[in-house]
Amino acid sequence: MTEIKAIGVVGGGQMGSGIAQLAATYGHQVWLIDSDSAALAKATDSISSSIQRLVSRNLLSREIGANALQRLKFSTDLKELHSADVIIEAILESEDVKRKLFVELDKIAKRSSILASNTSSIPITRLASATTRPEQVIGMHFMNPPPVMKLVEIVRGADTSNETFDAIKILAERLGKTVICSQDYSGFIVNRILMPMINEAFFALYTGVATKEDIDTGMKLGTNHPMGPLELADFIGLDVCLSIMKVLHSGLGDNKYAPCPLLVQYVDAGRLGRKRRIGVYDYRKLPEPDKSKSRL
Ligand SMILES: NC(=O)c1ccc[n+]([C@@H]2O[C@H](COP(=O)([O-])OP(=O)(O)OC[C@H]3O[C@@H](n4cnc5c(N)ncnc54)[C@H](O)[C@@H]3O)[C@@H](O)[C@H]2O)c1
């Protein structure tokens, strides 16, 4: 089995930058690619302040933090990934856009390279079919924020080989994660269960069952969740939640997954959650967040 040393991450948003940080902290050479140079600049700042914060809290040694920053490279050019052993895709949650990227990655990546997707819900088999190497395509679903959350959900496409699965499982475990394995059905395990709960919280708000504060307090104190579902939706991004509900709805063909009209309306209005400083809650009156505080 090929030893995984060099890792490429495509998409420098909240997930991609966290995955790149994690991999560099665990000793991998990492290229972080984003088509938007402003997103890359933001990712650079957020990774470096996150590492500084970990160091200041004694959760990471100064030396490991400094070495991690040295191992990270940033670019808008996908071709930099030609020698990566594994490429982890973390761009926006759109099947069309992801499939186009997989076509490109298949051309650029060396033959032995594994192409992984951090998709929250899109079937891996459909992404794999855009490539000439479906046996080397797999889902590697990190939780948000990747440096902190302990879980990686591995999703096997219809043709994913045992060798690819084993290599990705070993990689996830070396990055300090616990692995669960899901069959390739829309939403996999975690979002199949989490997103309908978030959607139902929107329905409760939409139909006037309760205020947003009471819905969140109810789920925090009543079921011991660390965050209420509406607060969590703001943290994940309402656009991401809506995309996942659409995938569940079309992929599983059941109207119980229809997105709540209020969730659709908030996304239409650009109320995407914390990243836009307004979602279900309004964060605009709060001081500009220290980016490192949203992610360790
Ligand atoms: N947000 C979460 O909590 C969460 C958790 C687990 C998985 N995910 C999944 O991770 C992926 C990324 O989510 P996110 O929240 O980080 O999104 P995000 O919007 O924060 O970041 C997406 C990034 O991808 C870049 N991008 C878009 N198209 C590109 C392309 N063709 N080539 C290169 N870069 C491109 C954008 O410029 C942006 O910087 C999605 O598939 C999402 O479903 C998200």
XYZ file of C-alpha atoms and ligand atoms in Angstrom:
340
model
C 0.000 0.000 0.000
C 1.318 3.481 -0.906
C 2.440 5.439 2.116
C 0.570 8.719 2.306
C 2.954 11.641 2.699
C 1.815 14.522 0.503
C -1.798 15.662 0.765
C -3.718 18.065 -1.444
C -6.843 19.814 -0.197
C -9.145 21.594 -2.650
C -11.412 24.285 -1.209
C -10.015 26.627 1.423
C -13.268 27.420 3.246
C -14.059 26.435 6.802
C -13.644 22.687 6.197
C -10.758 22.678 3.713
C -8.637 25.056 5.779
C -9.279 22.956 8.902
C -8.373 19.700 7.113
C -5.187 21.285 5.718
C -4.226 22.526 9.192
C -4.848 19.123 10.735
C -2.825 17.247 8.103
C 0.114 19.677 8.363
C 0.064 19.420 12.168
C 0.411 15.642 11.835
C 3.500 15.966 9.649
C 2.140 15.870 6.086
C 3.233 18.150 3.269
C 0.023 19.946 2.276
C -1.055 22.000 -0.718
C -4.276 23.950 -0.099
C -5.935 24.991 -3.366
C -8.855 27.383 -3.817
C -10.081 28.986 -7.034
C -10.615 32.223 -5.105
C -7.436 33.974 -3.976
C -9.374 35.969 -1.343
C -10.530 32.673 0.198
C -6.902 31.506 0.285
C -5.805 34.702 2.039
C -8.566 34.168 4.612
C -7.544 30.511 5.037
C -3.898 31.517 5.608
C -4.920 33.953 8.368
C -7.341 31.581 9.984
C -4.910 28.628 10.028
C -2.106 30.694 11.444
C -4.252 32.271 14.193
C -5.731 28.876 15.010
C -2.261 27.344 15.417
C -1.109 30.298 17.538
C -4.133 29.841 19.753
C -3.460 26.117 20.193
C 0.151 26.921 21.106
C -0.884 29.623 23.581
C -3.215 27.133 25.275
C -0.458 24.503 25.446
C -2.501 22.183 23.248
C 0.286 22.163 20.642
C 4.006 22.671 21.059
C 5.524 25.820 19.515
C 7.803 23.601 17.403
C 4.972 21.460 15.971
C 2.952 24.617 15.246
C 5.866 26.294 13.450
C 6.648 23.127 11.472
C 2.995 22.761 10.449
C 2.982 26.276 9.016
C 6.163 25.475 7.063
C 4.593 22.378 5.543
C 1.561 24.249 4.187
C 1.533 25.750 0.719
C -1.306 27.695 -0.872
C -2.218 28.104 -4.533
C -5.043 28.784 -6.964
C -3.478 26.311 -9.426
C -4.837 22.744 -9.263
C -1.769 21.467 -11.145
C 0.257 21.779 -7.941
C -1.498 18.561 -6.886
C 0.241 16.386 -9.495
C 2.347 14.584 -6.898
C -0.123 14.386 -3.986
C -0.727 10.879 -2.603
C -4.247 11.805 -1.509
C -6.385 14.744 -2.644
C -9.268 15.729 -0.360
C -11.960 17.795 -2.056
C -13.804 20.298 0.198
C -15.434 22.741 -2.228
C -19.059 23.825 -2.242
C -21.764 21.187 -1.882
C -22.888 20.979 -5.528
C -22.786 17.735 -7.459
C -22.212 19.445 -10.829
C -19.344 21.566 -9.559
C -17.758 18.649 -7.688
C -18.029 16.329 -10.722
C -16.275 18.924 -12.907
C -13.511 19.160 -10.328
C -13.136 15.346 -10.186
C -12.737 15.264 -13.989
C -9.891 17.779 -13.643
C -8.296 16.039 -10.651
C -8.361 12.723 -12.496
C -6.274 14.292 -15.268
C -3.831 16.072 -12.952
C -3.279 13.548 -10.145
C -0.665 10.816 -10.459
C -2.075 7.369 -11.236
C -1.654 6.024 -7.693
C -3.317 9.030 -6.062
C -6.545 8.573 -4.080
C -9.296 11.142 -4.657
C -11.359 11.711 -1.512
C -14.387 13.934 -1.019
C -15.440 15.677 2.171
C -18.987 15.906 0.816
C -21.689 15.912 3.474
C -24.262 14.118 1.370
C -23.529 13.690 -2.346
C -23.170 10.024 -3.389
C -19.502 9.088 -3.804
C -20.375 6.681 -6.624
C -21.575 9.613 -8.752
C -18.380 11.605 -8.107
C -16.296 8.483 -8.796
C -18.037 7.923 -12.139
C -16.653 11.262 -13.367
C -13.148 9.738 -13.159
C -11.243 6.877 -14.772
C -10.284 5.543 -11.308
C -13.539 4.847 -9.409
C -11.746 2.222 -7.280
C -9.556 5.056 -5.919
C -12.409 7.438 -5.043
C -13.818 7.529 -1.518
C -15.718 9.742 0.927
C -13.675 11.132 3.813
C -16.172 13.188 5.766
C -14.610 15.277 8.503
C -16.764 17.032 11.082
C -16.618 20.771 11.739
C -14.112 21.953 12.966
C -11.732 19.273 11.600
C -8.814 19.931 13.975
C -11.114 19.385 16.975
C -13.883 16.950 16.101
C -12.906 13.336 16.661
C -14.963 11.645 13.935
C -14.285 10.810 10.297
C -17.084 9.103 8.398
C -15.645 7.028 5.561
C -17.979 6.352 2.666
C -17.305 3.595 0.165
C -18.561 4.147 -3.364
C -19.846 1.185 -5.376
C -16.344 0.515 -6.789
C -14.070 1.739 -3.976
C -11.341 -0.867 -3.508
C -10.367 -2.433 -0.191
C -6.889 -0.985 -0.645
C -8.277 2.556 -0.956
C -10.514 2.043 2.079
C -7.615 0.695 4.166
C -5.295 3.553 3.153
C -7.874 6.220 4.076
C -8.781 4.502 7.348
C -5.104 4.404 8.346
C -4.714 8.066 7.361
C -7.765 9.147 9.400
C -6.527 7.197 12.437
C -3.057 8.720 12.114
C -4.750 12.123 12.180
C -6.154 11.142 15.580
C -9.691 10.382 14.422
C -12.175 7.635 15.146
C -13.554 6.126 11.959
C -17.078 5.009 11.141
C -17.981 3.469 7.797
C -21.155 4.236 5.848
C -22.667 2.754 2.734
C -23.079 5.228 -0.105
C -26.621 6.545 0.379
C -27.492 10.251 0.480
C -26.519 11.876 3.764
C -24.532 8.817 4.931
C -24.940 8.301 8.697
C -24.456 11.611 10.494
C -26.296 14.003 8.179
C -29.057 11.499 7.447
C -29.995 11.908 11.106
C -28.763 15.439 11.953
C -30.157 17.434 9.007
C -33.799 16.305 9.315
C -33.567 17.383 12.974
C -32.249 20.830 11.969
C -34.920 21.078 9.234
C -37.608 20.170 11.783
C -36.303 22.918 14.091
C -36.816 25.360 11.173
C -40.371 24.017 10.741
C -41.002 24.556 14.462
C -39.844 28.176 14.083
C -41.704 28.665 10.754
C -45.021 27.412 12.123
C -44.730 29.442 15.330
C -44.344 26.531 17.735
C -41.753 28.496 19.725
C -39.100 31.200 19.555
C -35.641 30.355 18.220
C -34.224 30.764 21.711
C -36.736 28.324 23.228
C -36.208 25.770 20.446
C -32.454 25.857 21.044
C -32.727 25.889 24.841
C -35.181 22.983 24.665
C -32.758 20.820 22.732
C -29.711 21.876 24.783
C -31.197 21.312 28.215
C -33.803 18.729 27.243
C -31.565 16.400 25.258
C -28.089 17.430 26.402
C -26.957 18.696 22.993
C -24.048 21.144 23.338
C -25.680 23.513 20.803
C -29.323 23.989 19.834
C -30.229 22.918 16.263
C -30.724 26.489 14.976
C -27.454 27.655 16.532
C -25.769 24.620 14.980
C -27.291 25.424 11.572
C -25.762 28.922 11.785
C -22.421 27.348 12.662
C -22.528 24.835 9.778
C -23.868 27.391 7.260
C -27.510 27.546 6.184
C -26.522 27.108 2.523
C -24.735 23.853 3.427
C -27.798 22.653 5.418
C -30.128 23.491 2.509
C -27.910 21.702 -0.030
C -27.870 18.583 2.153
C -31.674 18.618 2.583
C -32.042 18.878 -1.207
C -29.727 15.888 -1.675
C -31.669 13.843 0.926
C -34.972 14.850 -0.717
C -33.956 13.932 -4.259
C -31.686 11.001 -3.351
C -34.078 9.212 -0.987
C -37.274 10.303 -2.762
C -39.310 10.953 0.368
C -41.182 14.227 0.997
C -40.298 14.088 4.680
C -36.927 15.502 3.572
C -38.411 18.582 1.797
C -36.472 21.662 2.960
C -38.422 24.009 5.231
C -39.506 27.169 3.312
C -37.990 29.347 6.051
C -34.562 27.722 5.551
C -34.897 28.339 1.787
C -35.909 31.961 2.382
C -32.974 32.670 4.720
C -30.539 31.294 2.149
C -32.212 33.354 -0.613
C -31.746 36.429 1.584
C -28.045 35.678 2.078
C -28.576 34.858 5.764
C -26.073 32.000 5.678
C -25.177 31.900 9.371
C -22.058 32.861 11.270
C -19.873 33.139 8.170
C -22.118 36.045 6.992
C -22.677 37.274 10.553
C -26.417 36.744 10.129
C -28.473 33.587 9.909
C -31.184 32.480 12.316
C -29.409 34.743 14.804
C -27.933 38.178 14.164
C -24.207 38.349 15.009
C -23.600 41.788 13.455
C -23.800 43.688 16.739
C -21.229 41.413 18.320
C -17.577 42.423 17.985
C -15.850 41.095 14.809
C -14.957 37.512 15.802
C -11.380 36.496 16.416
C -11.187 33.926 13.600
C -9.130 31.606 15.733
C -11.964 31.363 18.272
C -14.314 29.667 15.864
C -11.832 26.896 15.389
C -9.139 25.584 17.617
N -19.652 23.403 7.018
C -19.686 22.244 7.659
O -19.994 22.171 8.860
C -19.313 20.967 6.934
C -19.051 19.801 7.682
C -18.650 18.641 7.009
C -18.542 18.652 5.621
N -18.819 19.798 4.913
C -18.661 19.757 3.452
O -17.392 20.312 3.139
C -17.465 20.977 1.859
C -17.026 22.419 2.031
O -17.873 23.052 2.974
P -17.428 24.428 3.686
O -18.416 24.649 4.786
O -15.964 24.417 3.975
O -17.718 25.480 2.490
P -17.150 26.960 2.332
O -18.199 27.696 1.559
O -16.680 27.512 3.633
O -15.829 26.747 1.409
C -15.876 26.279 0.089
C -14.621 26.782 -0.619
O -14.519 26.119 -1.894
C -14.003 27.047 -2.838
N -14.344 26.566 -4.171
C -15.572 26.502 -4.738
N -15.484 25.916 -5.966
C -14.176 25.606 -6.156
C -13.458 24.967 -7.218
N -14.072 24.527 -8.306
N -12.120 24.799 -7.079
C -11.487 25.224 -5.948
N -12.113 25.833 -4.920
C -13.451 26.016 -5.017
C -14.670 28.374 -2.459
O -13.926 29.476 -2.966
C -14.656 28.297 -0.929
O -13.492 28.898 -0.392
C -18.900 20.792 1.369
O -18.962 19.652 0.542
C -19.675 20.574 2.667
O -20.861 19.840 2.450
C -19.176 20.948 5.535
